[in-house]
C-alpha cells in the first residue's frame, strides 16, 4: 500500500467513525437547555465541529485557542473535524455539538427540511466556489469549459449551483459533462487526467493539488464570474440560540476577535494549527489556503466591519440564488435562517 493509498484509507476510516463519535459524544451541555458544563478553571466547555478535516480556512480558531481569545470570553473550546457541511449542520441541530462551522447552502437546505438550526454569523461572505484545473489545460474563461469533463459530487451545493454559474456566463448545462465522485476523489480525478477540472473551494483543493502534482493550478471563481453567495459561518441549534444567549454572544464575539487576530498574523495563525490533524496539509498549503480565505471575509456592504457582521440584503441575495437553483423549495425571510442579534461590534 503506497503513501497515497494509506492516507485515503485513514480518511475513509475517520469518516466512517465520525457519525458514531458525534452521536456518542457528550457535547458539553449542547442544546439541552441545561447548564453548560465547565472545566476546572470555571470556563464553559464548548465544542465546535468544522465542515471538514482541518485545513487553512480554520486557522483563526486554532489561533484563538493558542492566544486564549476564547478563554478570555469564558470558553474552553474543543475543535473537532467534520465530514461535510451537511453532516455538521445535522449534528448541530441534533445537539451533538455546541456550534458548527458550515456552508450556508447546507444550512438553508436543513432549515427548509425543518431542522432546528440557525446561523449566528457568516464569516466567509464571498463564496470560494470555483472550477479548478491545471493551468496547462488552456482554460481562461467560462466559455473554455464547453466540451470539458468536470469532477463533482452529486447533490451538493456546488453541483446544484453550477448550472446557474454556466447560465450567468452564456453556457448551458449540457455544454459540460459532470463526472460524479466522492469529495475526496475529485482531486485524484484531476491529477490522473480523468477529468479536466473539479468543482471545489478555492481555499481547499487547489493548493493541495498544486503541491502534490508540482503543477500550477488555476481557477474560475464563481464570485468573479457573475455568481456570489454566502459561504461558511457559525451555526447553533435554535435551542442553544434561545436558551444560551450569553454563551452564543461570547462565542460569536470570540470568533470574530480570533479572525481579526489571524488576519493581522497569518503566519502565526498557520503555526497554531500544528498537530491539529493527521491529515493536516503542509505549512505551505495551509498558508496558501488561509491567504485565499482572507479574500472572502466581506462584501461591499460589510467592508471595514468586524468579521462575522452580516448584511440582510446579502442574505436575501444568497437565499434567492439557492431558491432559483432548487437547493431550497421555498425562500423564507433572512430571519428564518439567521439571528442577527449576536453580531459582533465594530
Coordinates of C-alpha atoms in Angstrom, one line a residue:
X1 CA 0.0 0.0 0.0
X2 CA 1.6 3.3 -1.1
X3 CA 1.5 6.5 0.9
X4 CA -1.4 8.0 -1.0
X5 CA -3.5 4.8 -0.5
X6 CA -2.7 4.8 3.2
X7 CA -3.8 8.4 3.5
X8 CA -7.1 7.7 1.7
X9 CA -7.6 4.7 4.0
X10 CA -7.1 6.9 7.1
X11 CA -9.6 9.4 5.7
X12 CA -12.2 6.7 5.0
X13 CA -11.9 5.2 8.5
X14 CA -12.1 8.6 10.1
X15 CA -15.1 9.5 8.0
X16 CA -16.8 6.2 8.9
X17 CA -16.2 6.7 12.6
X18 CA -17.3 10.3 12.8
X19 CA -21.1 9.9 12.9
X20 CA -20.8 7.4 15.8
X21 CA -18.4 9.8 17.6
X22 CA -20.8 12.7 17.2
X23 CA -23.7 10.6 18.5
X24 CA -21.9 9.3 21.5
X25 CA -20.0 12.5 22.4
X26 CA -21.4 14.5 25.3
X27 CA -21.4 17.8 23.7
X28 CA -20.5 19.8 26.8
X29 CA -24.0 21.0 27.5
X30 CA -25.1 21.4 23.9
X31 CA -28.7 22.2 23.0
X32 CA -30.2 20.6 26.1
X33 CA -31.4 23.9 27.7
X34 CA -29.4 22.9 30.8
X35 CA -26.3 24.4 32.3
X36 CA -23.1 24.4 30.3
X37 CA -20.5 22.0 31.6
X38 CA -17.4 23.8 33.0
X39 CA -13.8 22.9 33.2
X40 CA -11.6 23.0 36.3
X41 CA -10.9 26.7 35.7
X42 CA -14.7 27.5 35.5
X43 CA -14.7 28.0 31.7
X44 CA -17.6 26.8 29.7
X45 CA -16.7 23.6 27.8
X46 CA -17.7 24.2 24.2
X47 CA -17.4 22.1 21.1
X48 CA -17.1 23.4 17.6
X49 CA -17.4 20.9 14.7
X50 CA -15.8 22.0 11.5
X51 CA -17.1 21.4 8.0
X52 CA -14.3 19.1 7.1
X53 CA -10.9 17.9 8.3
X54 CA -8.8 20.9 9.5
X55 CA -7.3 23.0 6.6
X56 CA -6.1 26.5 6.2
X57 CA -9.5 28.2 6.4
X58 CA -9.8 27.0 10.0
X59 CA -6.6 28.7 11.2
X60 CA -8.3 31.5 13.2
X61 CA -10.0 29.1 15.6
X62 CA -6.7 27.5 16.4
X63 CA -5.0 30.8 16.9
X64 CA -7.9 31.9 19.1
X65 CA -7.3 28.9 21.3
X66 CA -3.5 29.4 21.4
X67 CA -3.8 33.1 22.2
X68 CA -6.5 32.4 24.8
X69 CA -9.0 34.6 23.0
X70 CA -11.8 32.1 23.6
X71 CA -10.6 31.6 27.2
X72 CA -10.9 35.4 27.7
X73 CA -14.6 35.1 26.9
X74 CA -15.1 32.2 29.3
X75 CA -14.9 29.4 26.7
X76 CA -12.8 26.2 26.8
X77 CA -13.0 25.4 23.1
X78 CA -12.7 21.9 21.6
X79 CA -12.4 21.9 17.8
X80 CA -13.3 18.7 16.1
X81 CA -13.2 17.6 12.4
X82 CA -16.3 17.4 10.3
X83 CA -17.5 15.2 7.5
X84 CA -19.0 17.8 5.2
X85 CA -21.2 20.8 6.0
X86 CA -24.4 18.8 5.7
X87 CA -23.5 16.4 8.5
X88 CA -22.1 19.3 10.6
X89 CA -25.5 21.0 10.3
X90 CA -27.3 17.8 11.2
X91 CA -25.1 17.3 14.3
X92 CA -25.6 20.9 15.4
X93 CA -29.4 20.7 15.0
X94 CA -29.4 17.4 17.0
X95 CA -27.4 18.9 19.9
X96 CA -24.4 16.7 19.3
X97 CA -22.1 19.7 19.1
X98 CA -22.5 23.2 20.6
X99 CA -21.6 25.0 17.4
X100 CA -20.9 24.2 13.8
X101 CA -18.8 25.7 11.1
X102 CA -20.7 25.0 7.9
X103 CA -21.6 26.2 4.4
X104 CA -24.7 28.5 4.2
X105 CA -26.4 26.4 1.4
X106 CA -26.3 23.4 3.7
X107 CA -27.9 25.5 6.4
X108 CA -30.6 26.8 4.1
X109 CA -31.5 23.3 3.0
X110 CA -31.6 22.0 6.5
X111 CA -34.0 24.8 7.7
X112 CA -36.1 24.0 4.7
X113 CA -36.3 20.4 5.9
X114 CA -37.5 21.5 9.3
X115 CA -34.2 21.2 11.2
X116 CA -33.9 23.4 14.3
X117 CA -30.7 25.3 13.4
X118 CA -29.7 28.9 12.7
X119 CA -26.7 30.9 11.5
X120 CA -25.3 33.2 14.1
X121 CA -22.9 34.9 11.6
X122 CA -21.5 34.1 8.2
X123 CA -17.7 34.8 8.1
X124 CA -16.9 33.9 4.5
X125 CA -19.2 36.2 2.6
X126 CA -17.7 35.7 -0.8
X127 CA -18.0 32.2 -2.0
X128 CA -14.8 30.2 -2.6
X129 CA -16.8 28.0 -5.1
X130 CA -14.8 27.5 -8.2
X131 CA -13.9 25.4 -11.2
X132 CA -10.3 24.3 -10.6
X133 CA -7.8 22.9 -13.2
X134 CA -4.2 22.7 -14.0
X135 CA -3.1 25.8 -15.8
X136 CA -1.8 23.9 -18.9
X137 CA -5.4 22.9 -19.7
X138 CA -5.9 26.1 -21.6
X139 CA -8.9 27.3 -19.7
X140 CA -9.0 31.0 -19.4
X141 CA -12.7 31.9 -19.3
X142 CA -16.0 30.1 -18.6
X143 CA -16.5 29.7 -22.4
X144 CA -13.5 27.4 -22.4
X145 CA -15.4 24.8 -20.3
X146 CA -17.5 23.8 -23.3
X147 CA -16.9 20.1 -24.0
X148 CA -14.9 19.6 -20.8
X149 CA -15.4 16.9 -18.1
X150 CA -15.6 18.2 -14.5
X151 CA -15.4 16.1 -11.3
X152 CA -18.3 16.9 -8.9
X153 CA -20.2 15.4 -6.1
X154 CA -23.9 14.8 -7.0
X155 CA -26.4 16.6 -4.8
X156 CA -24.0 19.0 -3.1
X157 CA -24.4 22.8 -3.2
X158 CA -21.6 23.2 -5.8
X159 CA -23.2 20.8 -8.3
X160 CA -26.6 22.4 -7.8
X161 CA -25.4 26.0 -8.3
X162 CA -23.0 25.1 -11.2
X163 CA -25.9 25.4 -13.8
X164 CA -26.5 28.9 -12.5
X165 CA -22.8 29.7 -13.0
X166 CA -23.0 28.3 -16.5
X167 CA -26.1 30.3 -17.3
X168 CA -24.6 33.5 -16.0
X169 CA -21.8 33.0 -18.5
X170 CA -23.9 32.1 -21.5
X171 CA -23.5 28.3 -21.3
X172 CA -26.0 25.5 -20.9
X173 CA -25.8 22.6 -18.5
X174 CA -25.3 20.2 -21.4
X175 CA -22.2 22.1 -22.6
X176 CA -20.1 20.3 -19.9
X177 CA -20.0 16.8 -18.5
X178 CA -20.1 16.3 -14.8
X179 CA -18.4 13.2 -13.5
X180 CA -19.8 12.1 -10.2
X181 CA -17.3 11.2 -7.5
X182 CA -17.0 11.4 -3.7
X183 CA -15.5 14.6 -2.3
X184 CA -12.1 13.0 -1.5
X185 CA -11.8 11.6 -5.1
X186 CA -12.2 14.8 -7.0
X187 CA -8.5 15.8 -6.7
X188 CA -7.4 12.3 -7.8
X189 CA -9.7 12.6 -10.9
X190 CA -8.0 15.8 -12.0
X191 CA -4.4 14.7 -11.2
X192 CA -4.9 11.4 -13.1
X193 CA -6.3 13.2 -16.1
X194 CA -9.7 11.5 -15.9
X195 CA -11.3 14.9 -15.7
X196 CA -10.3 18.3 -17.0
X197 CA -11.3 20.1 -13.7
X198 CA -13.2 19.8 -10.5
X199 CA -15.8 21.8 -8.6
X200 CA -14.5 22.8 -5.2
X201 CA -13.4 25.6 -2.9
X202 CA -10.5 27.7 -4.0
X203 CA -9.5 27.7 -0.3
X204 CA -9.2 23.9 -0.2
X205 CA -8.3 21.6 -3.1
X206 CA -6.3 23.9 -5.4
X207 CA -3.2 24.5 -3.2
X208 CA -3.1 20.8 -2.3
X209 CA -3.2 19.7 -5.9
X210 CA -0.6 22.2 -6.8
X211 CA 1.8 20.8 -4.2
X212 CA 1.1 17.1 -4.9
X213 CA 1.4 17.4 -8.7
X214 CA 4.0 20.1 -8.9
X215 CA 1.9 21.9 -11.4
X216 CA 0.2 25.3 -11.4
X217 CA -3.5 25.3 -10.6
X218 CA -5.9 28.0 -12.0
X219 CA -9.4 28.8 -11.1
X220 CA -12.7 30.1 -12.5
X221 CA -14.2 31.6 -9.3
X222 CA -18.0 31.8 -9.2
X223 CA -17.8 35.2 -7.5
X224 CA -15.6 36.7 -10.2
X225 CA -17.9 35.4 -13.0
X226 CA -21.4 36.6 -12.0
X227 CA -22.4 34.4 -9.1
X228 CA -21.7 35.3 -5.5
X229 CA -23.3 33.9 -2.3
X230 CA -22.6 33.4 1.4
X231 CA -20.3 30.5 2.4
X232 CA -19.1 29.3 5.8
X233 CA -20.1 30.6 9.1
X234 CA -21.1 29.8 12.7
X235 CA -24.3 27.9 13.4
X236 CA -26.1 26.7 16.5
X237 CA -29.3 24.9 17.3
X238 CA -32.3 27.0 17.8
X239 CA -32.5 25.7 21.4
X240 CA -29.0 27.0 22.1
X241 CA -29.8 30.3 20.4
X242 CA -32.9 30.7 22.6
X243 CA -31.7 29.3 25.9
X244 CA -28.0 30.1 25.9
X245 CA -27.9 33.6 24.5
X246 CA -24.9 34.7 26.7
X247 CA -22.8 31.7 25.5
X248 CA -23.7 32.3 21.9
X249 CA -22.8 36.0 22.2
X250 CA -19.5 35.2 23.7
X251 CA -18.7 32.5 21.1
X252 CA -19.5 34.9 18.2
X253 CA -17.5 37.7 19.8
X254 CA -14.5 35.5 20.5
X255 CA -14.6 34.0 17.0
X256 CA -14.7 37.5 15.4
X257 CA -11.7 38.5 17.5
X258 CA -9.9 35.4 16.6
X259 CA -10.4 36.1 12.9
X260 CA -9.2 39.7 13.3
X261 CA -6.1 38.4 15.1
X262 CA -5.5 35.8 12.4
X263 CA -5.9 38.4 9.6
X264 CA -3.2 40.5 11.3
X265 CA -0.9 37.5 11.8
X266 CA -1.4 34.9 9.0
X267 CA 1.9 33.1 9.7
X268 CA 1.0 32.8 13.4
X269 CA -2.4 31.5 12.6
X270 CA -1.0 28.8 10.4
X271 CA 1.6 27.9 13.0
X272 CA -1.2 27.5 15.6
X273 CA -2.6 24.6 13.5
X274 CA 0.4 22.4 14.1
X275 CA -0.8 18.9 15.2
X276 CA -4.5 19.7 14.5
X277 CA -5.0 16.5 12.4
X278 CA -3.1 13.6 10.9
X279 CA -4.4 14.7 7.6
X280 CA -3.2 18.3 8.0
X281 CA -1.7 19.8 4.8
X282 CA 1.8 21.2 4.8
X283 CA 2.6 24.6 6.1
X284 CA 2.9 26.0 2.6
X285 CA -0.5 24.6 1.6
X286 CA -2.1 25.9 4.8
X287 CA -0.6 29.3 4.1
X288 CA -2.0 29.4 0.6
X289 CA -5.4 28.2 1.8
X290 CA -5.6 30.8 4.5
X291 CA -4.4 33.7 2.3
X292 CA -7.1 32.7 -0.2
X293 CA -9.6 32.6 2.7
X294 CA -8.8 36.1 3.8
X295 CA -10.1 37.4 0.5
X296 CA -13.6 36.2 1.3
X297 CA -14.4 37.9 4.6
X298 CA -16.6 40.8 3.3
X299 CA -18.9 42.0 0.7
X300 CA -19.2 45.7 -0.4
X301 CA -21.8 46.1 2.3
X302 CA -19.6 44.9 5.2
X303 CA -16.2 46.2 4.3
X304 CA -14.5 47.7 7.3
X305 CA -16.7 45.9 9.7
X306 CA -15.7 43.2 12.1
X307 CA -15.5 39.6 10.8
X308 CA -18.9 37.9 11.1
X309 CA -21.1 41.1 10.7
X310 CA -23.7 40.3 8.1
X311 CA -25.9 42.4 5.8
X312 CA -29.6 41.5 5.4
X313 CA -29.5 42.3 1.7
X314 CA -26.6 39.9 1.2
X315 CA -28.6 37.2 3.0
X316 CA -31.5 37.9 0.7
X317 CA -29.3 37.6 -2.4
X318 CA -28.0 34.2 -1.1
X319 CA -31.4 32.9 -0.4
X320 CA -32.6 33.9 -3.9
X321 CA -29.6 32.1 -5.5
X322 CA -30.4 28.9 -3.8
X323 CA -34.1 29.1 -4.3
X324 CA -33.5 29.6 -8.0
X325 CA -31.1 26.7 -8.0
X326 CA -33.6 24.4 -6.3
X327 CA -31.5 23.9 -3.2
X328 CA -34.4 25.2 -1.2
X329 CA -38.0 24.8 -2.3
X330 CA -39.3 28.0 -0.7
X331 CA -37.4 31.2 0.0
X332 CA -38.0 32.3 3.6
X333 CA -37.1 35.7 5.0
X334 CA -33.4 36.0 6.3
X335 CA -34.6 35.8 9.9
X336 CA -35.7 32.3 9.3
X337 CA -32.1 31.3 8.8
X338 CA -30.1 33.9 10.7
X339 CA -30.2 35.5 14.1
X340 CA -28.7 39.0 13.7
X341 CA -28.8 39.7 17.5
X342 CA -25.4 38.2 18.1
X343 CA -23.4 40.2 15.6
X344 CA -20.0 41.3 16.9
X345 CA -19.4 45.0 17.4
X346 CA -17.2 47.1 15.2

